XYZ file of C-alpha atoms in Angstrom:
660
model
C 154.570 -46.745 207.666
C 157.436 -44.978 209.483
C 159.757 -47.701 208.193
C 159.201 -46.777 204.535
C 161.803 -43.981 204.336
C 164.629 -46.027 205.959
C 163.688 -48.868 203.597
C 164.175 -46.626 200.554
C 167.449 -45.359 202.054
C 168.691 -48.958 202.345
C 167.740 -49.604 198.710
C 169.586 -46.442 197.687
C 172.727 -47.655 199.464
C 172.433 -51.079 197.821
C 172.399 -49.584 194.324
C 175.150 -47.099 195.146
C 177.507 -49.979 195.957
C 177.292 -51.100 192.301
C 177.491 -47.518 191.049
C 174.224 -47.566 189.126
C 170.949 -45.709 189.229
C 168.806 -48.072 187.184
C 165.971 -47.775 189.728
C 164.483 -44.321 190.251
C 163.873 -44.175 194.003
C 161.556 -41.694 195.738
C 163.368 -38.678 197.194
C 162.837 -34.952 197.791
C 164.779 -32.652 195.436
C 165.418 -29.070 196.616
C 165.362 -26.564 193.724
C 165.846 -22.808 193.841
C 167.747 -19.822 192.510
C 171.220 -18.999 193.776
C 171.094 -17.599 197.341
C 167.357 -18.286 197.667
C 167.951 -20.023 201.013
C 167.957 -23.701 200.029
C 170.851 -24.675 202.307
C 169.278 -22.736 205.208
C 166.052 -24.704 204.741
C 167.990 -27.992 204.914
C 169.876 -26.896 208.033
C 166.611 -25.944 209.720
C 165.330 -29.474 209.015
C 168.461 -31.035 210.548
C 168.747 -28.537 213.384
C 172.535 -28.169 212.943
C 174.991 -26.030 210.966
C 176.741 -28.397 208.573
C 176.482 -26.938 205.041
C 178.985 -24.547 203.420
C 177.599 -21.022 203.551
C 178.481 -17.719 201.919
C 177.695 -15.416 199.014
C 177.590 -16.500 195.378
C 177.404 -20.151 194.335
C 178.221 -22.286 197.401
C 176.521 -25.617 196.591
C 178.477 -26.799 193.551
C 177.702 -30.530 193.633
C 174.428 -32.358 194.319
C 174.237 -33.371 197.991
C 172.055 -36.418 198.718
C 171.118 -36.030 202.384
C 169.552 -38.929 204.270
C 168.132 -38.031 207.691
C 167.725 -41.009 210.028
C 165.847 -40.748 213.326
C 167.582 -42.669 216.128
C 166.866 -43.136 219.809
C 168.408 -40.594 222.231
C 171.925 -41.301 223.494
C 170.776 -42.289 226.994
C 168.514 -45.035 225.638
C 171.250 -46.337 223.347
C 173.757 -46.342 226.196
C 171.345 -48.359 228.321
C 170.893 -50.785 225.444
C 174.694 -50.709 224.920
C 174.307 -50.365 221.154
C 175.230 -47.945 218.401
C 177.558 -44.938 218.219
C 178.289 -43.214 221.502
C 177.210 -39.765 220.312
C 173.937 -37.848 220.326
C 174.214 -36.939 216.620
C 176.657 -38.013 213.938
C 177.108 -38.220 210.178
C 178.710 -40.559 207.635
C 179.796 -40.094 204.007
C 179.576 -42.805 201.397
C 183.047 -41.897 200.061
C 184.516 -42.124 203.597
C 183.572 -45.665 204.508
C 183.801 -46.682 208.167
C 184.481 -43.066 209.217
C 182.041 -41.415 211.637
C 181.835 -37.625 211.989
C 180.486 -36.429 215.351
C 181.599 -32.821 214.832
C 179.365 -31.031 212.312
C 182.156 -28.528 211.559
C 184.169 -31.482 210.234
C 181.165 -32.513 208.120
C 181.113 -29.041 206.541
C 184.854 -29.180 205.901
C 184.556 -32.632 204.309
C 181.748 -31.385 202.002
C 183.942 -28.437 200.956
C 187.002 -30.658 200.416
C 185.042 -33.277 198.425
C 183.470 -30.498 196.301
C 186.896 -29.046 195.484
C 188.274 -32.498 194.635
C 185.709 -32.849 191.840
C 184.774 -29.268 190.904
C 187.936 -27.282 191.547
C 188.277 -24.387 193.965
C 187.020 -21.567 191.739
C 183.208 -21.827 191.440
C 183.160 -24.785 188.994
C 180.259 -27.269 189.242
C 180.071 -31.066 188.962
C 177.097 -33.460 188.488
C 178.612 -36.192 190.747
C 176.591 -36.359 193.986
C 177.982 -36.373 197.524
C 176.116 -38.847 199.776
C 175.732 -37.805 203.430
C 173.731 -39.611 206.102
C 172.910 -37.841 209.388
C 171.683 -39.751 212.451
C 169.904 -37.740 215.140
C 167.013 -38.103 217.584
C 165.890 -34.584 216.547
C 165.239 -35.306 212.863
C 162.448 -37.044 211.022
C 163.212 -39.740 208.466
C 163.777 -37.899 205.181
C 165.810 -38.182 201.974
C 166.613 -34.850 200.318
C 168.820 -33.714 197.447
C 170.383 -30.232 197.612
C 171.275 -28.974 194.119
C 173.357 -26.000 192.916
C 171.329 -22.796 192.654
C 170.022 -21.612 189.278
C 172.490 -19.001 188.017
C 172.617 -16.765 184.953
C 176.120 -15.251 184.620
C 179.326 -17.348 184.777
C 181.972 -16.367 187.353
C 185.448 -17.769 188.106
C 186.134 -21.089 186.371
C 182.521 -21.527 185.350
C 181.943 -22.193 181.648
C 179.917 -19.857 179.431
C 177.000 -22.278 179.398
C 176.799 -22.511 183.210
C 173.075 -21.671 183.149
C 172.187 -24.550 180.808
C 174.520 -26.939 182.695
C 172.834 -26.224 186.031
C 169.379 -26.516 184.471
C 170.259 -29.867 182.869
C 171.562 -31.136 186.214
C 168.393 -30.042 188.025
C 166.146 -31.531 185.321
C 167.996 -34.859 185.528
C 166.927 -35.111 189.178
C 163.413 -33.652 189.084
C 162.392 -35.471 185.876
C 162.436 -38.676 187.939
C 158.672 -39.325 188.298
C 159.290 -40.801 191.771
C 160.807 -37.588 193.158
C 159.071 -34.794 195.093
C 160.101 -31.262 194.135
C 160.730 -28.775 196.960
C 160.785 -25.415 195.138
C 162.372 -22.632 197.223
C 161.568 -19.036 196.291
C 162.483 -15.954 198.401
C 159.597 -13.797 199.636
C 161.332 -10.587 198.520
C 161.104 -11.510 194.807
C 158.071 -11.825 192.555
C 156.736 -15.399 192.513
C 155.802 -15.025 188.840
C 159.542 -14.810 188.022
C 160.514 -17.845 190.117
C 163.003 -20.033 188.231
C 162.345 -22.919 190.620
C 158.605 -22.953 189.874
C 159.291 -22.604 186.153
C 161.531 -25.719 186.117
C 159.090 -27.645 188.320
C 156.228 -26.839 185.916
C 158.258 -28.255 182.978
C 158.416 -31.754 184.480
C 155.326 -31.600 186.696
C 152.703 -29.552 184.837
C 149.872 -30.800 187.097
C 151.794 -29.912 190.263
C 151.154 -33.355 191.790
C 154.651 -33.609 193.266
C 155.634 -29.962 193.843
C 155.750 -28.256 197.279
C 156.565 -24.532 197.407
C 158.612 -22.953 200.232
C 158.608 -19.169 200.584
C 161.877 -18.281 202.352
C 163.098 -15.017 203.921
C 159.643 -13.821 205.048
C 161.354 -11.316 207.395
C 163.148 -9.548 204.500
C 160.051 -8.251 202.726
C 159.659 -4.503 202.208
C 157.990 -2.640 205.048
C 154.236 -2.509 204.591
C 154.082 -5.654 202.452
C 153.427 -9.274 203.367
C 153.231 -12.692 201.687
C 149.739 -13.623 202.899
C 148.208 -13.805 199.416
C 151.123 -15.931 198.221
C 150.990 -18.285 201.232
C 147.246 -18.767 200.816
C 147.817 -19.829 197.175
C 145.859 -16.957 195.671
C 148.743 -15.768 193.456
C 149.958 -19.154 192.137
C 148.206 -22.244 193.517
C 150.418 -25.245 194.340
C 148.702 -28.592 194.888
C 150.904 -29.904 197.724
C 150.848 -26.579 199.542
C 152.895 -23.443 200.228
C 154.901 -23.093 203.459
C 156.564 -19.896 204.684
C 159.913 -19.812 206.520
C 162.195 -17.307 208.200
C 165.834 -18.083 207.402
C 168.786 -17.331 209.595
C 170.574 -14.176 208.483
C 174.322 -13.983 207.868
C 174.540 -11.946 211.077
C 172.919 -14.827 213.002
C 175.470 -17.233 211.488
C 178.394 -14.921 212.280
C 177.245 -14.521 215.882
C 176.698 -18.321 216.049
C 173.076 -18.005 217.016
C 171.760 -21.508 217.768
C 169.148 -23.108 215.541
C 166.874 -23.671 218.558
C 166.827 -19.913 219.180
C 166.282 -19.302 215.470
C 163.254 -21.630 215.469
C 161.799 -19.799 218.496
C 162.328 -16.411 216.823
C 160.751 -17.809 213.634
C 157.622 -18.903 215.514
C 157.435 -15.504 217.242
C 157.694 -13.711 213.885
C 154.973 -15.877 212.353
C 152.644 -15.367 215.336
C 153.201 -11.636 215.082
C 152.832 -11.173 211.323
C 150.869 -14.241 210.131
C 148.841 -15.423 213.150
C 146.292 -17.287 211.025
C 149.046 -19.299 209.279
C 151.491 -19.738 212.180
C 150.449 -23.345 212.743
C 150.954 -24.163 209.036
C 154.325 -22.465 208.551
C 157.839 -22.671 209.918
C 160.683 -25.208 209.882
C 159.047 -27.755 212.174
C 155.824 -27.834 210.164
C 157.904 -28.152 206.941
C 159.797 -31.173 208.364
C 156.552 -32.936 209.378
C 154.923 -32.127 206.028
C 157.917 -33.394 204.033
C 158.106 -36.601 206.066
C 154.378 -37.216 205.620
C 154.452 -36.419 201.885
C 157.513 -38.617 201.312
C 155.973 -41.561 203.177
C 152.746 -41.321 201.197
C 154.699 -40.860 197.972
C 156.825 -43.949 198.705
C 153.669 -45.909 199.483
C 152.228 -44.937 196.086
C 155.487 -45.752 194.253
C 156.180 -49.065 195.999
C 154.113 -51.380 193.734
C 155.786 -49.964 190.607
C 159.190 -50.225 192.289
C 158.612 -53.871 193.112
C 157.542 -54.616 189.530
C 160.572 -52.756 188.152
C 162.968 -54.647 190.437
C 161.415 -57.996 189.434
C 161.618 -57.216 185.692
C 165.209 -56.006 185.950
C 166.187 -59.099 187.962
C 164.895 -61.332 185.161
C 166.712 -59.246 182.513
C 170.038 -59.281 184.362
C 169.713 -63.011 185.079
C 169.261 -63.612 181.347
C 172.316 -61.441 180.605
C 174.383 -63.311 183.182
C 173.343 -66.639 181.650
C 174.382 -65.391 178.202
C 177.909 -64.661 179.497
C 178.214 -68.249 180.716
C 180.081 -69.613 183.709
C 183.865 -69.337 184.209
C 185.654 -72.192 182.422
C 186.612 -75.163 184.598
C 186.927 -78.117 182.201
C 188.717 -76.728 179.130
C 188.432 -79.913 177.046
C 184.697 -80.299 177.524
C 184.066 -76.587 176.931
C 186.047 -76.564 173.682
C 184.328 -79.692 172.350
C 180.933 -78.313 173.298
C 181.525 -74.962 171.525
C 183.026 -76.583 168.415
C 180.208 -79.139 168.173
C 177.572 -76.444 168.638
C 179.163 -74.234 165.985
C 179.343 -77.121 163.480
C 175.727 -78.033 164.234
C 174.553 -74.421 163.835
C 176.506 -74.092 160.581
C 174.887 -77.215 159.106
C 171.446 -76.206 160.422
C 171.779 -72.793 158.755
C 172.442 -74.533 155.432
C 169.526 -76.927 155.988
C 167.191 -74.104 157.109
C 166.563 -75.601 160.574
C 168.554 -73.022 162.583
C 166.946 -71.393 165.620
C 167.832 -67.862 164.500
C 166.176 -67.464 161.111
C 166.615 -64.071 159.493
C 163.554 -62.280 158.185
C 165.301 -59.333 156.536
C 167.215 -61.257 153.839
C 167.865 -64.749 152.477
C 170.559 -66.646 154.329
C 172.290 -70.030 154.239
C 170.630 -72.807 152.253
C 167.847 -70.514 151.030
C 170.387 -68.161 149.477
C 172.275 -71.061 147.875
C 168.973 -72.234 146.355
C 168.352 -68.682 145.091
C 171.849 -68.610 143.522
C 171.242 -71.940 141.747
C 167.763 -71.358 140.389
C 167.428 -67.590 140.132
C 170.843 -66.001 139.688
C 172.590 -68.849 137.790
C 169.407 -70.017 136.018
C 168.470 -66.540 134.802
C 172.033 -65.854 133.656
C 172.082 -69.017 131.501
C 168.616 -68.260 130.135
C 169.774 -64.792 129.115
C 172.605 -66.207 126.952
C 171.579 -66.046 123.284
C 172.404 -69.375 121.571
C 173.518 -67.420 118.486
C 175.024 -64.469 120.372
C 178.205 -63.174 118.728
C 177.592 -65.212 115.540
C 176.860 -63.300 112.335
C 175.834 -64.885 109.046
C 179.227 -63.898 107.734
C 180.929 -65.895 110.551
C 178.831 -68.935 109.656
C 179.597 -68.629 105.912
C 183.294 -68.192 106.668
C 183.277 -71.302 108.871
C 181.511 -73.300 106.121
C 183.996 -72.186 103.464
C 186.995 -72.835 105.720
C 185.658 -76.346 106.450
C 185.392 -77.204 102.710
C 188.865 -76.097 101.734
C 189.396 -75.435 98.003
C 186.348 -77.395 96.919
C 182.882 -75.819 96.719
C 180.540 -77.564 99.188
C 177.584 -79.544 97.973
C 176.350 -80.065 101.531
C 176.764 -78.194 104.793
C 180.010 -79.539 106.319
C 179.674 -81.053 109.820
C 183.011 -79.614 110.930
C 181.697 -76.070 110.607
C 178.742 -76.958 112.885
C 181.070 -78.451 115.525
C 183.422 -75.499 115.337
C 180.647 -72.963 115.812
C 178.671 -74.871 118.461
C 181.810 -75.371 120.591
C 182.415 -71.661 120.443
C 178.902 -71.065 121.837
C 179.137 -73.812 124.500
C 182.376 -72.246 125.774
C 180.337 -69.199 126.795
C 178.599 -71.289 129.507
C 181.819 -71.739 131.487
C 182.108 -68.220 132.940
C 178.596 -68.062 134.534
C 179.115 -71.604 135.864
C 182.344 -70.613 137.637
C 180.646 -67.449 138.908
C 177.939 -69.656 140.436
C 180.625 -71.563 142.386
C 182.096 -68.272 143.571
C 178.730 -66.992 144.813
C 178.041 -70.196 146.768
C 181.542 -70.014 148.268
C 180.872 -66.410 149.393
C 177.583 -67.460 151.002
C 179.299 -70.286 152.900
C 181.736 -67.652 154.194
C 178.840 -65.430 155.288
C 177.276 -68.307 157.224
C 180.387 -68.298 159.470
C 179.644 -64.716 160.577
C 175.940 -65.487 160.882
C 176.638 -68.400 163.249
C 179.151 -66.320 165.230
C 176.702 -63.453 165.718
C 173.403 -65.215 166.324
C 173.830 -68.857 167.124
C 176.886 -69.285 169.326
C 176.893 -66.548 171.961
C 179.770 -68.287 173.777
C 182.083 -67.657 170.842
C 182.050 -63.957 171.721
C 183.470 -64.876 175.143
C 186.583 -66.412 173.597
C 187.924 -64.188 170.782
C 190.948 -66.420 170.074
C 188.762 -69.503 169.728
C 186.397 -67.530 167.488
C 189.270 -66.426 165.243
C 190.636 -69.988 165.101
C 187.242 -71.467 164.138
C 186.806 -68.842 161.399
C 190.318 -69.604 160.151
C 189.719 -73.388 160.047
C 186.357 -73.107 158.244
C 187.730 -70.517 155.813
C 190.709 -72.803 155.122
C 188.398 -75.767 154.451
C 186.303 -73.692 152.036
C 189.409 -72.347 150.337
C 190.732 -75.895 149.924
C 187.497 -77.105 148.286
C 187.079 -74.114 145.949
C 189.687 -75.087 143.281
C 188.457 -78.710 143.338
C 184.888 -77.550 142.656
C 186.058 -75.097 140.000
C 188.024 -77.851 138.268
C 184.969 -80.098 138.227
C 182.762 -77.360 136.781
C 185.475 -76.613 134.215
C 185.508 -80.325 133.361
C 181.722 -80.328 132.902
C 182.076 -77.751 130.139
C 185.156 -79.539 128.764
C 183.182 -82.806 128.645
C 180.491 -81.123 126.565
C 183.153 -79.704 124.259
C 184.954 -83.055 123.958
C 182.184 -84.823 122.059
C 179.376 -83.192 120.124
C 176.692 -85.870 120.251
C 174.565 -85.289 117.161
C 172.699 -88.518 117.973
C 171.330 -87.057 121.182
C 167.638 -88.026 121.604
C 166.622 -84.384 121.870
C 168.736 -83.212 118.950
C 166.880 -82.571 115.679
C 168.250 -84.553 112.738
C 170.245 -82.399 110.289
C 168.398 -83.894 107.300
C 165.058 -82.879 108.810
C 166.322 -79.356 109.454
C 167.629 -79.092 105.903
C 164.351 -80.382 104.460
C 162.385 -77.987 106.636
C 164.483 -75.025 105.517
C 164.157 -76.056 101.845
C 160.381 -76.368 102.075
C 160.112 -72.947 103.742
C 162.255 -71.378 101.053
C 160.233 -73.108 98.300
C 157.033 -71.697 99.730
C 158.528 -68.216 99.831
C 159.313 -68.302 96.115
C 156.764 -68.087 93.295
C 157.357 -71.577 91.834
C 160.767 -72.134 90.277
C 160.650 -69.072 88.100
C 161.981 -66.659 90.691
C 164.747 -69.164 91.553
C 165.802 -69.273 87.873
C 165.670 -65.498 87.453
C 167.809 -65.013 90.555
C 170.337 -67.528 89.297
C 170.613 -65.663 85.952
C 170.891 -62.366 87.769
C 173.655 -63.786 89.979
C 175.546 -64.944 86.924
C 175.210 -61.608 85.172
C 176.020 -59.421 88.136
C 179.750 -59.231 88.820
C 180.778 -60.159 92.418
C 181.456 -57.118 94.517
C 184.836 -58.359 95.689
C 186.035 -59.600 92.292
C 184.969 -56.828 89.847
C 187.365 -55.764 87.122
C 189.838 -53.215 88.364
C 189.858 -49.716 87.004
C 192.584 -49.115 84.514
C 195.810 -48.039 86.148
C 195.081 -49.780 89.518
C 197.138 -52.723 90.748
C 195.315 -56.000 91.292
C 195.646 -57.710 94.687
C 193.908 -61.083 94.627
C 194.326 -61.496 98.393
C 192.076 -58.509 99.166
C 188.920 -59.482 101.088
C 188.112 -62.963 99.904
C 184.620 -62.770 101.435
C 182.736 -59.497 100.907
C 181.922 -57.580 104.061
C 178.320 -57.045 103.126
C 176.389 -58.305 100.178
C 173.137 -60.020 99.392
C 173.364 -63.722 100.147
C 172.365 -66.237 97.549
C 169.466 -68.589 98.227
C 171.872 -71.485 98.830
C 173.932 -69.425 101.264
C 170.809 -68.374 103.106
C 169.720 -71.994 103.268
C 173.094 -73.131 104.637
C 173.149 -70.352 107.275
C 169.634 -71.156 108.372
C 170.452 -74.876 108.732
C 173.589 -74.184 110.792
C 171.786 -71.628 112.994
C 168.966 -74.054 113.751
C 171.331 -76.887 114.533
C 173.499 -74.673 116.792
C 170.454 -73.369 118.650
C 169.027 -76.850 119.132
C 172.275 -78.362 120.388
C 173.159 -75.327 122.540
C 169.789 -75.559 124.358
C 170.472 -79.254 125.083
C 173.914 -78.443 126.551
C 172.605 -75.426 128.484
C 169.915 -77.570 130.044
C 172.527 -80.139 131.017
C 174.903 -77.527 132.485
C 172.050 -75.818 134.352
C 171.270 -79.152 135.989
C 174.780 -80.505 136.596
C 176.573 -77.387 137.960
C 174.354 -77.071 141.105
C 174.752 -80.815 141.706
C 178.515 -80.508 141.350
C 178.675 -77.526 143.744
C 176.508 -79.337 146.294
C 178.594 -82.532 146.159
C 182.116 -81.127 145.991
C 181.653 -78.005 148.136
C 178.491 -77.704 150.260
C 177.926 -81.334 151.283
C 181.645 -81.992 151.712
C 181.966 -79.030 154.112
C 178.871 -80.148 156.044
C 180.183 -83.689 156.448
C 183.785 -82.812 157.331
C 183.389 -79.516 159.232
C 183.209 -80.956 162.753
C 186.050 -83.446 162.236
C 188.190 -80.680 160.713
C 187.521 -78.331 163.665
C 188.200 -81.017 166.263
C 191.304 -82.252 164.444
C 192.890 -78.809 164.237
C 191.719 -77.190 167.502
C 191.362 -80.012 170.029
C 195.025 -80.128 170.970
C 196.174 -80.034 174.573
C 198.742 -77.208 174.148
C 196.071 -74.987 172.523
C 193.244 -75.446 175.064
C 194.387 -72.839 177.601
C 195.237 -70.286 174.926
C 192.012 -70.669 172.932
C 189.736 -70.443 175.979
C 191.051 -67.124 177.296
C 188.051 -64.863 177.850
C 187.953 -61.349 176.477
C 188.434 -58.710 179.161
C 185.121 -57.100 178.262
C 183.163 -60.322 178.825
C 184.831 -61.065 182.162
C 184.255 -57.498 183.375
C 180.650 -57.432 182.180
C 179.945 -60.740 183.919
C 181.246 -59.313 187.209
C 179.225 -56.097 186.790
C 176.041 -57.966 185.889
C 176.531 -60.368 188.803
C 176.943 -57.423 191.192
C 173.859 -55.711 189.792
C 171.864 -58.934 190.073
C 172.960 -59.293 193.698
C 171.908 -55.677 194.362
C 168.502 -56.307 192.752
C 168.027 -59.424 194.890
C 168.834 -57.414 198.031
C 166.426 -54.679 196.902
C 163.748 -57.307 196.320
C 164.322 -58.706 199.801
C 164.139 -55.200 201.314
C 160.813 -54.517 199.582
C 159.511 -57.941 200.611
C 160.234 -57.120 204.258
C 157.599 -54.383 204.153
C 154.379 -55.984 205.226
C 151.135 -54.762 203.743
C 150.101 -53.532 207.208
C 153.022 -51.099 207.180
C 151.618 -49.273 204.200
C 148.555 -47.864 205.910
């Protein structure tokens, strides 16, 4: 079980090499107000002076401190292995550099802090990683954070309090971390900022340990016995009292060994019942024990997390593909796959089928039978034709002679005018299908062919070729649709099987009109009335007015005679009947035309067009240049995957027997 903490330290180093913290590893986070004695507690655990000290805010960057227990120097010399020093430290940012002088370690911490945070009290969230090897320490991983402050000083921003709190919360909100809350004995525990923050993320107190520092600075006549016994505020993992070194002790360079002896003497004198459960040495043993047990509890979840992430990153790496070796084969493969995906999207057999909206062939079907079909159905066969238009056409077709029968020319003239109205929605149908075929290009680029995103130039070239092919076929399809309407206009087939015979229509209209009249009497009366009543447009002019015989030959509005009504009715019925025949034909032939000249042509010639225009030796190198983002992401994902594999191996090394 002793090997658990070094194992976690190794995992931490593995993930630091790739600059990521995707795995939340167990560690002890030290939290406390400014000048509450956090750094002194850490130094007492190490047994050496190595942290910057002073008044005000001294710790201005998180310090991740890994303590590693090693064999004494004499044993290592006999084994002829390791660094030839009793104690030493290393920084992650100073690779291959070993610090045997702890004064140099302090200076390096100060210099690294100023490099990132400035030299005037500014803070930074970037951690400093320090590893200390010593035979006097227990295996521990701790994080020293800036103290909780209220008022900005120096270069500190106005929101320094919220910045520090956010930084602390980012560390202690990790459910795999233990919280070491430091609170001075000479302040009220109920006002402890450290405990308040710990309670926010750990309301049950399952991972919080409280340290009461500066026991020797309490007012005369008072003690912290009630606090240490947990009667004021109970803490589940325990409360441990410490005596910190004073500034005078630091100035006089009093050794930590002497300080520990004086601490034990003070505890025996003032807290004899708690002396064995207080002090720096007891704190170190307690932290090591708690961290080992905590790691043991977190290990199964860690292993699961590493396994899941390994699978995710492997899938991401696969999606980025391998670096290109054979350019010809790669280009052919991508082009063939794109053409296949494009055709499959039209056929509805693509792997990535959208559920949010219609796409590909389904949308083309919707355009044909819903959009185009409904538009044609909404066109009124007699729309835009008034009875006056029909009468005018009849009169114009008969010339100077009054018509005995309805002239056929007037029917053709009027029905052609109505058929012409079918051309615009037919051309709009072609346009909509063309737009959908353009959209399929983006659909295939986004969902079907992931490799296209690797090669932006190839992607742009494929889009350009397909767009060019569609653009080339559009006028041909439009011309054919235009011809379909022109064909219908070229010959009005009144012998069409579905067309009602004009004689039958005329007879039907006559019989209906005969039924609506009371015998022939009303017909005769109307005829007499028509003869007696002067025509509205040809009445005698008032005396003194000039006569203009060219004024309005056909009255704008008047009551139609029975014959005129009959003629209008016949023409209207014939137009409606023939228009419905043509509309039915157009509704059937336009989709077939679009499919043959546009959709099917593109499907059949897409691959040959792509290969013909792109598979050229001079273009291969240029088209298969990867985007910088893809290449960089592949490297990053590969590094992360390697780190996860190492982490998995490290966890696998821990035998089950080590856990208990």
